[in-house]
Structures are given as C-alpha cells and as structure tokens.
Amino acid sequence: MKTLFRLRPADSLTIIFLLFLAALSLVFHEKVHHVQTLFFTYALLLLIQVSLIKTTGFFASNRLLDLVRSILFPVVCVLITFNSLGRLVHSVHPRDIDPLLIRLDYLIFGGYPTIMLESISNPLLTDVLQVAYSTYYFLPLSLGLMLKLQGRDLEFDRTLFLILFCFYLSYIGYLLFPALGPRYVMNHLQSKNLTAGSAIAEPIQHFLNELEGIKRDAFPSGHTGVALVVSVLAYQYHKVFFWVTLPVIVMLIFSTVYCRYHYAVDIIGGFILFATTLLVGGSYYGYWQVRKDIDR
C-alpha cells in the first residue's frame, strides 16, 4: 500500500478506481450482463496502467511516448470506464432517481427548468449551445496538452490528478444516484422540438447519443464539475486559456439544462462535485507532495 501511494497520484488513483470497479463487477456478478467481459476490461486497463508505471523511464525518454503514457492512456481509460457503466449502474442501484430530481427542480425553481427554457429557445441558440456542450470532451485534453508540450510537468501532474479525480467521483455518483435525465424522462412534456430548424445541433446530438448510449449519468453533472475544475486549473496555470475558454464554459454549463441533458439540480450537484474535487483532491495532492519531499 505504501508503494502505491508513492506513485504519481494520477496513476495510483486510476489503479484504486479500476480495482474498485473490478470488485463491484464481482460482487454483483449475478446481475451484470457479460460480467466476464467487464471484469476483463478492468483487468486489462489495470495491467496497462501497471506496465506504464514499470516502464516510466522508457516512456519519459521520448516526448511522443510520454504523451502516450500521460495523456493518451488516461483519455482511453476515462472513456472505457465511462462506457462500462452502462452495464454496471443498474446492477448496483436498480432504481432511477429521476422522480426525486424532478421534484427538487420544482421545489427550488417553481417549475421545470427544461420546459421553462423553451421560451427562449431558437435554432441559432440551440446550435451554439450544443457546440458549447460538446467542447467538454476537448477542454481537459487541450489544457493537459498545452502544459505537457510546454514542459510544465509539475503543473501537468496536478492537473491530470484533479481532472481524473473529478471524472471518477462523477462515475461513483452515477452508481449511487442513477438518473436518465430530462431528455428521456420529460420529453413527453416538452412542447417544442429543440432541434427543429437547427443546422448542426441534431447531428451532434445523434452522434453523442450513439457514442455514449444510455448511461444514467445525469446526477451529478460531470460536465459542470469537470469544466469548472479545468477552468480553475487554467486560471492557475494558463491565463490565456482561461480567458479564451471562460465564455465557452459558461455556455457549456447553461447548455446542460437548455439542451435537456440535465435537470437544474444536477448542476448544483456538479458544483458540489467541483468543490469536493478541489477540497479533497487538492488536500491529498498537497499531502502527497509533502510526503514525497520528506521521503527523498
């Protein structure tokens, strides 16, 4: 265990999370479809992560290989583990909490936000916000690449850890609080077709639906949490990136409700996710840095 916590925090975090998912798949093996495939997936990712740690010197000797270890594998791991949740979530928690989230929205806002926002919807706004929503997939990658290519490895390592921590926390949230989101549960209440007349929103939505499938990933809003973490890290390490992406991130957060991916209360959950990531993740990373210096 001591050896595990001497590793780069992002690497030890991924190992712990993969072990956690593998253990869940075994505990709920009677309910998980194709559990052998799921367990093999986690085991393979774990094997690759350990192999990358064992060969750190080899990968660090070449910038391109270092990008494979530090950026490509974390991206692949995040995507594959997210995709695996489709099989796992309902095996762990078989009841969706959409009715609770809908009631909370009504209690807080006096109505249903996705329906209330129909009053301002128009094709151009829908296109702009759908594009903003889609930048979620590129914001963390862009910041990480810039830091890595600038040779700012210390800043990159902290950035990678906090972003991965936010992703993995959001996945745990989906396991604990499965919810489909308003685009599925409240579609019959919407009086307007959001993508009617839009130029690009509909194909983007279709592509994302095909890519992600149904994951019950509404609460908390990972889009909100991750985007806010990226924004804070950008402010700390790359001011130009921060100011360029700030309006995009504001639109991204608004788009999660406008485009009917999330209930408004999911966004509140996303802010809690963001705060937890910085408080818990930031505290651990600071502790790890102190321990690393002492152990030298």
mmCIF file of C-alpha atoms in Angstrom:
data_model
loop_
_atom_site.group_PDB
_atom_site.id
_atom_site.type_symbol
_atom_site.label_atom_id
_atom_site.label_comp_id
_atom_site.label_asym_id
_atom_site.label_seq_id
_atom_site.Cartn_x
_atom_site.Cartn_y
_atom_site.Cartn_z
ATOM 1 C CA MET A 1 0.000 0.000 0.000
ATOM 2 C CA LYS A 2 2.873 2.385 0.790
ATOM 3 C CA THR A 3 4.333 1.670 -2.633
ATOM 4 C CA LEU A 4 1.010 2.534 -4.249
ATOM 5 C CA PHE A 5 0.889 5.951 -2.611
ATOM 6 C CA ARG A 6 4.466 6.719 -3.634
ATOM 7 C CA LEU A 7 3.401 6.614 -7.264
ATOM 8 C CA ARG A 8 2.327 9.643 -9.240
ATOM 9 C CA PRO A 9 -1.105 10.422 -7.723
ATOM 10 C CA ALA A 10 -2.919 10.130 -11.058
ATOM 11 C CA ASP A 11 -1.522 6.612 -11.520
ATOM 12 C CA SER A 12 -2.358 5.409 -8.008
ATOM 13 C CA LEU A 13 -5.841 6.929 -8.333
ATOM 14 C CA THR A 14 -6.513 5.034 -11.554
ATOM 15 C CA ILE A 15 -5.289 1.768 -10.028
ATOM 16 C CA ILE A 16 -7.566 2.202 -6.998
ATOM 17 C CA PHE A 17 -10.575 3.108 -9.132
ATOM 18 C CA LEU A 18 -10.090 0.175 -11.511
ATOM 19 C CA LEU A 19 -9.771 -2.195 -8.544
ATOM 20 C CA PHE A 20 -12.977 -0.690 -7.137
ATOM 21 C CA LEU A 21 -14.878 -1.255 -10.397
ATOM 22 C CA ALA A 22 -13.490 -4.778 -10.756
ATOM 23 C CA ALA A 23 -14.585 -5.575 -7.198
ATOM 24 C CA LEU A 24 -18.078 -4.205 -7.899
ATOM 25 C CA SER A 25 -18.386 -6.359 -11.005
ATOM 26 C CA LEU A 26 -17.519 -9.432 -8.936
ATOM 27 C CA VAL A 27 -19.817 -8.565 -6.036
ATOM 28 C CA PHE A 28 -22.765 -8.038 -8.401
ATOM 29 C CA HIS A 29 -21.726 -10.700 -10.929
ATOM 30 C CA GLU A 30 -25.143 -12.383 -10.876
ATOM 31 C CA LYS A 31 -26.816 -9.172 -12.059
ATOM 32 C CA VAL A 32 -24.193 -7.849 -14.501
ATOM 33 C CA HIS A 33 -24.615 -8.840 -18.139
ATOM 34 C CA HIS A 34 -21.424 -10.315 -19.636
ATOM 35 C CA VAL A 35 -19.596 -9.825 -16.356
ATOM 36 C CA GLN A 36 -16.561 -11.723 -17.660
ATOM 37 C CA THR A 37 -16.059 -9.148 -20.407
ATOM 38 C CA LEU A 38 -16.480 -6.303 -17.935
ATOM 39 C CA PHE A 39 -14.000 -7.778 -15.465
ATOM 40 C CA PHE A 40 -11.520 -8.497 -18.261
ATOM 41 C CA THR A 41 -11.795 -4.871 -19.407
ATOM 42 C CA TYR A 42 -10.924 -3.560 -15.952
ATOM 43 C CA ALA A 43 -8.126 -6.109 -15.553
ATOM 44 C CA LEU A 44 -6.649 -5.178 -18.937
ATOM 45 C CA LEU A 45 -6.701 -1.456 -18.136
ATOM 46 C CA LEU A 46 -5.111 -2.216 -14.780
ATOM 47 C CA LEU A 47 -2.391 -4.280 -16.463
ATOM 48 C CA ILE A 48 -1.658 -1.476 -18.923
ATOM 49 C CA GLN A 49 -1.502 1.097 -16.116
ATOM 50 C CA VAL A 50 0.935 -1.030 -14.089
ATOM 51 C CA SER A 51 3.035 -1.689 -17.202
ATOM 52 C CA LEU A 52 3.235 2.034 -17.938
ATOM 53 C CA ILE A 53 4.401 2.659 -14.370
ATOM 54 C CA LYS A 54 7.046 -0.055 -14.626
ATOM 55 C CA THR A 55 8.353 1.421 -17.885
ATOM 56 C CA THR A 56 8.146 5.091 -16.895
ATOM 57 C CA GLY A 57 11.813 5.682 -17.717
ATOM 58 C CA PHE A 58 11.380 4.324 -21.232
ATOM 59 C CA PHE A 59 8.341 6.469 -21.971
ATOM 60 C CA ALA A 60 9.818 9.579 -20.361
ATOM 61 C CA SER A 61 12.846 9.395 -22.652
ATOM 62 C CA ASN A 62 10.781 10.373 -25.689
ATOM 63 C CA ARG A 63 8.239 13.208 -25.820
ATOM 64 C CA LEU A 64 5.843 11.317 -28.099
ATOM 65 C CA LEU A 65 5.956 8.215 -25.919
ATOM 66 C CA ASP A 66 5.477 10.377 -22.846
ATOM 67 C CA LEU A 67 2.275 11.756 -24.390
ATOM 68 C CA VAL A 68 1.045 8.175 -24.786
ATOM 69 C CA ARG A 69 1.648 7.470 -21.098
ATOM 70 C CA SER A 70 0.486 10.783 -19.694
ATOM 71 C CA ILE A 71 -2.389 11.761 -21.994
ATOM 72 C CA LEU A 72 -3.498 9.014 -24.378
ATOM 73 C CA PHE A 73 -3.897 6.276 -21.770
ATOM 74 C CA PRO A 74 -5.776 8.458 -19.230
ATOM 75 C CA VAL A 75 -8.156 9.580 -22.000
ATOM 76 C CA VAL A 76 -8.748 5.992 -23.113
ATOM 77 C CA CYS A 77 -9.219 4.860 -19.508
ATOM 78 C CA VAL A 78 -11.786 7.581 -18.782
ATOM 79 C CA LEU A 79 -13.746 6.763 -21.944
ATOM 80 C CA ILE A 80 -13.710 2.990 -21.478
ATOM 81 C CA THR A 81 -14.656 3.092 -17.804
ATOM 82 C CA PHE A 82 -17.472 5.529 -18.590
ATOM 83 C CA ASN A 83 -18.746 3.224 -21.327
ATOM 84 C CA SER A 84 -18.653 0.273 -18.923
ATOM 85 C CA LEU A 85 -21.066 1.989 -16.541
ATOM 86 C CA GLY A 86 -23.965 1.136 -18.838
ATOM 87 C CA ARG A 87 -23.700 -2.478 -17.672
ATOM 88 C CA LEU A 88 -22.812 -1.762 -14.086
ATOM 89 C CA VAL A 89 -25.035 1.067 -12.818
ATOM 90 C CA HIS A 90 -28.393 -0.706 -12.655
ATOM 91 C CA SER A 91 -26.775 -3.833 -11.259
ATOM 92 C CA VAL A 92 -25.564 -1.801 -8.283
ATOM 93 C CA HIS A 93 -28.582 0.516 -7.933
ATOM 94 C CA PRO A 94 -31.634 -0.712 -9.899
ATOM 95 C CA ARG A 95 -33.937 2.276 -9.268
ATOM 96 C CA ASP A 96 -33.548 5.595 -11.067
ATOM 97 C CA ILE A 97 -33.915 8.761 -9.002
ATOM 98 C CA ASP A 98 -35.385 10.922 -11.787
ATOM 99 C CA PRO A 99 -38.689 11.456 -9.895
ATOM 100 C CA LEU A 100 -36.752 12.853 -6.923
ATOM 101 C CA LEU A 101 -34.662 15.161 -9.120
ATOM 102 C CA ILE A 102 -37.785 16.405 -10.906
ATOM 103 C CA ARG A 103 -39.455 17.190 -7.580
ATOM 104 C CA LEU A 104 -36.359 19.013 -6.345
ATOM 105 C CA ASP A 105 -36.262 21.100 -9.518
ATOM 106 C CA TYR A 106 -39.886 22.079 -8.990
ATOM 107 C CA LEU A 107 -39.375 22.910 -5.316
ATOM 108 C CA ILE A 108 -36.294 25.049 -5.993
ATOM 109 C CA PHE A 109 -37.330 26.784 -9.217
ATOM 110 C CA GLY A 110 -41.111 26.694 -9.058
ATOM 111 C CA GLY A 111 -41.301 24.795 -12.330
ATOM 112 C CA TYR A 112 -39.388 22.512 -14.653
ATOM 113 C CA PRO A 113 -36.301 24.341 -15.988
ATOM 114 C CA THR A 114 -36.043 22.474 -19.302
ATOM 115 C CA ILE A 115 -39.662 23.410 -20.035
ATOM 116 C CA MET A 116 -39.251 26.968 -18.769
ATOM 117 C CA LEU A 117 -36.299 27.471 -21.133
ATOM 118 C CA GLU A 118 -38.492 26.712 -24.149
ATOM 119 C CA SER A 119 -39.493 30.390 -24.055
ATOM 120 C CA ILE A 120 -36.012 31.445 -25.214
ATOM 121 C CA SER A 121 -35.171 28.529 -27.485
ATOM 122 C CA ASN A 122 -34.386 29.183 -31.136
ATOM 123 C CA PRO A 123 -32.354 27.287 -33.764
ATOM 124 C CA LEU A 124 -29.267 29.523 -33.634
ATOM 125 C CA LEU A 125 -29.047 29.445 -29.840
ATOM 126 C CA THR A 126 -29.549 25.684 -29.880
ATOM 127 C CA ASP A 127 -26.692 25.232 -32.359
ATOM 128 C CA VAL A 128 -24.339 27.458 -30.357
ATOM 129 C CA LEU A 129 -25.135 25.774 -27.050
ATOM 130 C CA GLN A 130 -24.929 22.264 -28.486
ATOM 131 C CA VAL A 131 -21.436 23.036 -29.789
ATOM 132 C CA ALA A 132 -20.512 24.509 -26.389
ATOM 133 C CA TYR A 133 -21.795 21.345 -24.695
ATOM 134 C CA SER A 134 -19.589 19.233 -26.953
ATOM 135 C CA THR A 135 -16.407 21.127 -26.009
ATOM 136 C CA TYR A 136 -16.499 19.230 -22.714
ATOM 137 C CA TYR A 137 -14.634 16.441 -24.448
ATOM 138 C CA PHE A 138 -11.787 18.724 -25.532
ATOM 139 C CA LEU A 139 -11.299 21.176 -22.651
ATOM 140 C CA PRO A 140 -9.354 18.848 -20.303
ATOM 141 C CA LEU A 141 -7.368 17.398 -23.194
ATOM 142 C CA SER A 142 -6.423 20.833 -24.534
ATOM 143 C CA LEU A 143 -5.211 22.133 -21.171
ATOM 144 C CA GLY A 144 -3.229 18.971 -20.500
ATOM 145 C CA LEU A 145 -1.589 19.030 -23.918
ATOM 146 C CA MET A 146 -0.555 22.663 -23.554
ATOM 147 C CA LEU A 147 1.034 22.088 -20.161
ATOM 148 C CA LYS A 148 2.782 18.928 -21.324
ATOM 149 C CA LEU A 149 4.127 20.435 -24.536
ATOM 150 C CA GLN A 150 5.416 23.430 -22.561
ATOM 151 C CA GLY A 151 7.380 21.042 -20.347
ATOM 152 C CA ARG A 152 5.447 22.050 -17.215
ATOM 153 C CA ASP A 153 5.373 18.549 -15.781
ATOM 154 C CA LEU A 154 4.662 19.527 -12.168
ATOM 155 C CA GLU A 155 1.617 21.550 -13.183
ATOM 156 C CA PHE A 156 0.536 18.822 -15.587
ATOM 157 C CA ASP A 157 0.708 16.079 -12.954
ATOM 158 C CA ARG A 158 -1.516 18.038 -10.560
ATOM 159 C CA THR A 159 -3.910 18.916 -13.382
ATOM 160 C CA LEU A 160 -4.141 15.289 -14.503
ATOM 161 C CA PHE A 161 -4.811 14.070 -10.972
ATOM 162 C CA LEU A 162 -7.568 16.575 -10.217
ATOM 163 C CA ILE A 163 -9.322 16.064 -13.553
ATOM 164 C CA LEU A 164 -9.221 12.277 -13.187
ATOM 165 C CA PHE A 165 -10.413 12.600 -9.586
ATOM 166 C CA CYS A 166 -13.389 14.652 -10.764
ATOM 167 C CA PHE A 167 -14.239 12.142 -13.504
ATOM 168 C CA TYR A 168 -14.028 9.167 -11.155
ATOM 169 C CA LEU A 169 -16.067 10.902 -8.455
ATOM 170 C CA SER A 170 -18.772 11.649 -11.013
ATOM 171 C CA TYR A 171 -18.819 7.968 -12.012
ATOM 172 C CA ILE A 172 -19.324 6.981 -8.381
ATOM 173 C CA GLY A 173 -22.169 9.496 -8.301
ATOM 174 C CA TYR A 174 -23.814 7.767 -11.257
ATOM 175 C CA LEU A 175 -23.549 4.440 -9.440
ATOM 176 C CA LEU A 176 -25.135 5.879 -6.299
ATOM 177 C CA PHE A 177 -27.730 8.135 -7.943
ATOM 178 C CA PRO A 178 -28.693 6.710 -11.353
ATOM 179 C CA ALA A 179 -30.809 9.066 -13.429
ATOM 180 C CA LEU A 180 -31.646 9.197 -17.128
ATOM 181 C CA GLY A 181 -32.160 12.942 -17.379
ATOM 182 C CA PRO A 182 -34.982 15.098 -18.791
ATOM 183 C CA ARG A 183 -34.324 14.335 -22.463
ATOM 184 C CA TYR A 184 -35.655 10.827 -21.806
ATOM 185 C CA VAL A 185 -37.950 11.174 -18.787
ATOM 186 C CA MET A 186 -39.623 14.525 -19.545
ATOM 187 C CA ASN A 187 -39.639 14.500 -23.331
ATOM 188 C CA HIS A 188 -43.409 13.979 -23.406
ATOM 189 C CA LEU A 189 -43.890 17.261 -21.509
ATOM 190 C CA GLN A 190 -41.818 19.366 -23.886
ATOM 191 C CA SER A 191 -43.953 21.331 -26.340
ATOM 192 C CA LYS A 192 -41.115 22.260 -28.711
ATOM 193 C CA ASN A 193 -38.716 20.115 -30.692
ATOM 194 C CA LEU A 194 -35.424 21.630 -29.588
ATOM 195 C CA THR A 195 -33.507 20.810 -32.764
ATOM 196 C CA ALA A 196 -36.224 21.840 -35.242
ATOM 197 C CA GLY A 197 -34.689 24.229 -37.765
ATOM 198 C CA SER A 198 -31.177 23.923 -36.354
ATOM 199 C CA ALA A 199 -28.269 23.365 -38.704
ATOM 200 C CA ILE A 200 -25.908 21.247 -36.617
ATOM 201 C CA ALA A 201 -27.479 20.520 -33.219
ATOM 202 C CA GLU A 202 -29.428 17.461 -34.354
ATOM 203 C CA PRO A 203 -26.495 15.576 -35.960
ATOM 204 C CA ILE A 204 -24.307 16.396 -32.952
ATOM 205 C CA GLN A 205 -26.973 15.117 -30.554
ATOM 206 C CA HIS A 206 -27.417 11.974 -32.627
ATOM 207 C CA PHE A 207 -23.659 11.373 -32.689
ATOM 208 C CA LEU A 208 -23.335 11.845 -28.924
ATOM 209 C CA ASN A 209 -26.306 9.565 -28.282
ATOM 210 C CA GLU A 210 -24.721 6.862 -30.432
ATOM 211 C CA LEU A 211 -21.325 7.400 -28.814
ATOM 212 C CA GLU A 212 -22.456 7.459 -25.189
ATOM 213 C CA GLY A 213 -25.600 5.348 -25.219
ATOM 214 C CA ILE A 214 -27.799 5.316 -22.105
ATOM 215 C CA LYS A 215 -25.606 5.525 -19.010
ATOM 216 C CA ARG A 216 -27.904 7.026 -16.362
ATOM 217 C CA ASP A 217 -25.305 9.729 -15.885
ATOM 218 C CA ALA A 218 -27.424 12.787 -15.102
ATOM 219 C CA PHE A 219 -26.549 13.320 -11.428
ATOM 220 C CA PRO A 220 -24.196 14.893 -10.638
ATOM 221 C CA SER A 221 -23.403 16.828 -13.802
ATOM 222 C CA GLY A 222 -19.907 15.683 -14.720
ATOM 223 C CA HIS A 223 -19.892 18.279 -17.487
ATOM 224 C CA THR A 224 -20.276 21.010 -14.877
ATOM 225 C CA GLY A 225 -17.794 19.565 -12.403
ATOM 226 C CA VAL A 226 -15.037 18.813 -14.904
ATOM 227 C CA ALA A 227 -15.470 22.106 -16.774
ATOM 228 C CA LEU A 228 -15.177 24.087 -13.526
ATOM 229 C CA VAL A 229 -12.093 22.141 -12.440
ATOM 230 C CA VAL A 230 -10.489 22.806 -15.827
ATOM 231 C CA SER A 231 -11.358 26.495 -15.513
ATOM 232 C CA VAL A 232 -9.749 26.842 -12.065
ATOM 233 C CA LEU A 233 -6.625 24.970 -13.173
ATOM 234 C CA ALA A 234 -6.415 27.103 -16.298
ATOM 235 C CA TYR A 235 -6.629 30.241 -14.160
ATOM 236 C CA GLN A 236 -3.744 28.948 -12.061
ATOM 237 C CA TYR A 237 -1.508 27.712 -14.866
ATOM 238 C CA HIS A 238 -2.532 29.234 -18.206
ATOM 239 C CA LYS A 239 -4.327 32.569 -18.020
ATOM 240 C CA VAL A 240 -4.778 32.889 -21.803
ATOM 241 C CA PHE A 241 -6.522 29.510 -21.964
ATOM 242 C CA PHE A 242 -8.673 30.525 -19.000
ATOM 243 C CA TRP A 243 -9.943 33.751 -20.586
ATOM 244 C CA VAL A 244 -10.462 32.165 -24.003
ATOM 245 C CA THR A 245 -12.464 29.246 -22.607
ATOM 246 C CA LEU A 246 -14.361 31.066 -19.838
ATOM 247 C CA PRO A 247 -17.336 32.097 -22.034
ATOM 248 C CA VAL A 248 -17.376 28.604 -23.551
ATOM 249 C CA ILE A 249 -17.537 27.021 -20.095
ATOM 250 C CA VAL A 250 -20.343 29.364 -19.015
ATOM 251 C CA MET A 251 -22.309 28.389 -22.137
ATOM 252 C CA LEU A 252 -21.464 24.717 -21.578
ATOM 253 C CA ILE A 253 -22.949 24.744 -18.082
ATOM 254 C CA PHE A 254 -26.077 26.554 -19.275
ATOM 255 C CA SER A 255 -26.392 24.165 -22.225
ATOM 256 C CA THR A 256 -26.648 21.122 -19.970
ATOM 257 C CA VAL A 257 -30.148 22.231 -18.956
ATOM 258 C CA TYR A 258 -31.132 24.104 -22.126
ATOM 259 C CA CYS A 259 -30.272 21.083 -24.302
ATOM 260 C CA ARG A 260 -32.188 18.840 -21.859
ATOM 261 C CA TYR A 261 -29.283 16.654 -20.824
ATOM 262 C CA HIS A 262 -29.618 17.568 -17.152
ATOM 263 C CA TYR A 263 -32.053 18.720 -14.518
ATOM 264 C CA ALA A 264 -31.075 22.026 -12.928
ATOM 265 C CA VAL A 265 -30.419 20.244 -9.637
ATOM 266 C CA ASP A 266 -27.795 18.173 -11.470
ATOM 267 C CA ILE A 267 -25.862 21.397 -11.990
ATOM 268 C CA ILE A 268 -25.962 22.038 -8.253
ATOM 269 C CA GLY A 269 -24.589 18.522 -7.874
ATOM 270 C CA GLY A 270 -21.890 19.430 -10.396
ATOM 271 C CA PHE A 271 -20.824 22.406 -8.282
ATOM 272 C CA ILE A 272 -20.644 20.120 -5.235
ATOM 273 C CA LEU A 273 -18.581 17.681 -7.306
ATOM 274 C CA PHE A 274 -16.257 20.533 -8.298
ATOM 275 C CA ALA A 275 -15.851 21.733 -4.704
ATOM 276 C CA THR A 276 -15.234 18.190 -3.437
ATOM 277 C CA THR A 277 -12.606 17.628 -6.112
ATOM 278 C CA LEU A 278 -10.669 20.750 -5.161
ATOM 279 C CA LEU A 279 -11.011 20.295 -1.390
ATOM 280 C CA VAL A 280 -10.397 16.555 -1.089
ATOM 281 C CA GLY A 281 -8.258 16.057 -4.175
ATOM 282 C CA GLY A 282 -6.275 19.237 -3.630
ATOM 283 C CA SER A 283 -5.641 18.377 0.034
ATOM 284 C CA TYR A 284 -4.460 14.883 -0.823
ATOM 285 C CA TYR A 285 -2.174 16.137 -3.580
ATOM 286 C CA GLY A 286 -0.625 18.697 -1.222
ATOM 287 C CA TYR A 287 -0.108 15.979 1.393
ATOM 288 C CA TRP A 288 1.476 13.702 -1.217
ATOM 289 C CA GLN A 289 3.902 16.433 -2.264
ATOM 290 C CA VAL A 290 4.996 16.980 1.345
ATOM 291 C CA ARG A 291 5.446 13.241 1.927
ATOM 292 C CA LYS A 292 7.376 12.897 -1.328
ATOM 293 C CA ASP A 293 9.825 15.615 -0.261
ATOM 294 C CA ILE A 294 10.250 14.058 3.204
ATOM 295 C CA ASP A 295 10.888 10.578 1.772
ATOM 296 C CA ARG A 296 13.632 11.783 -0.548
#
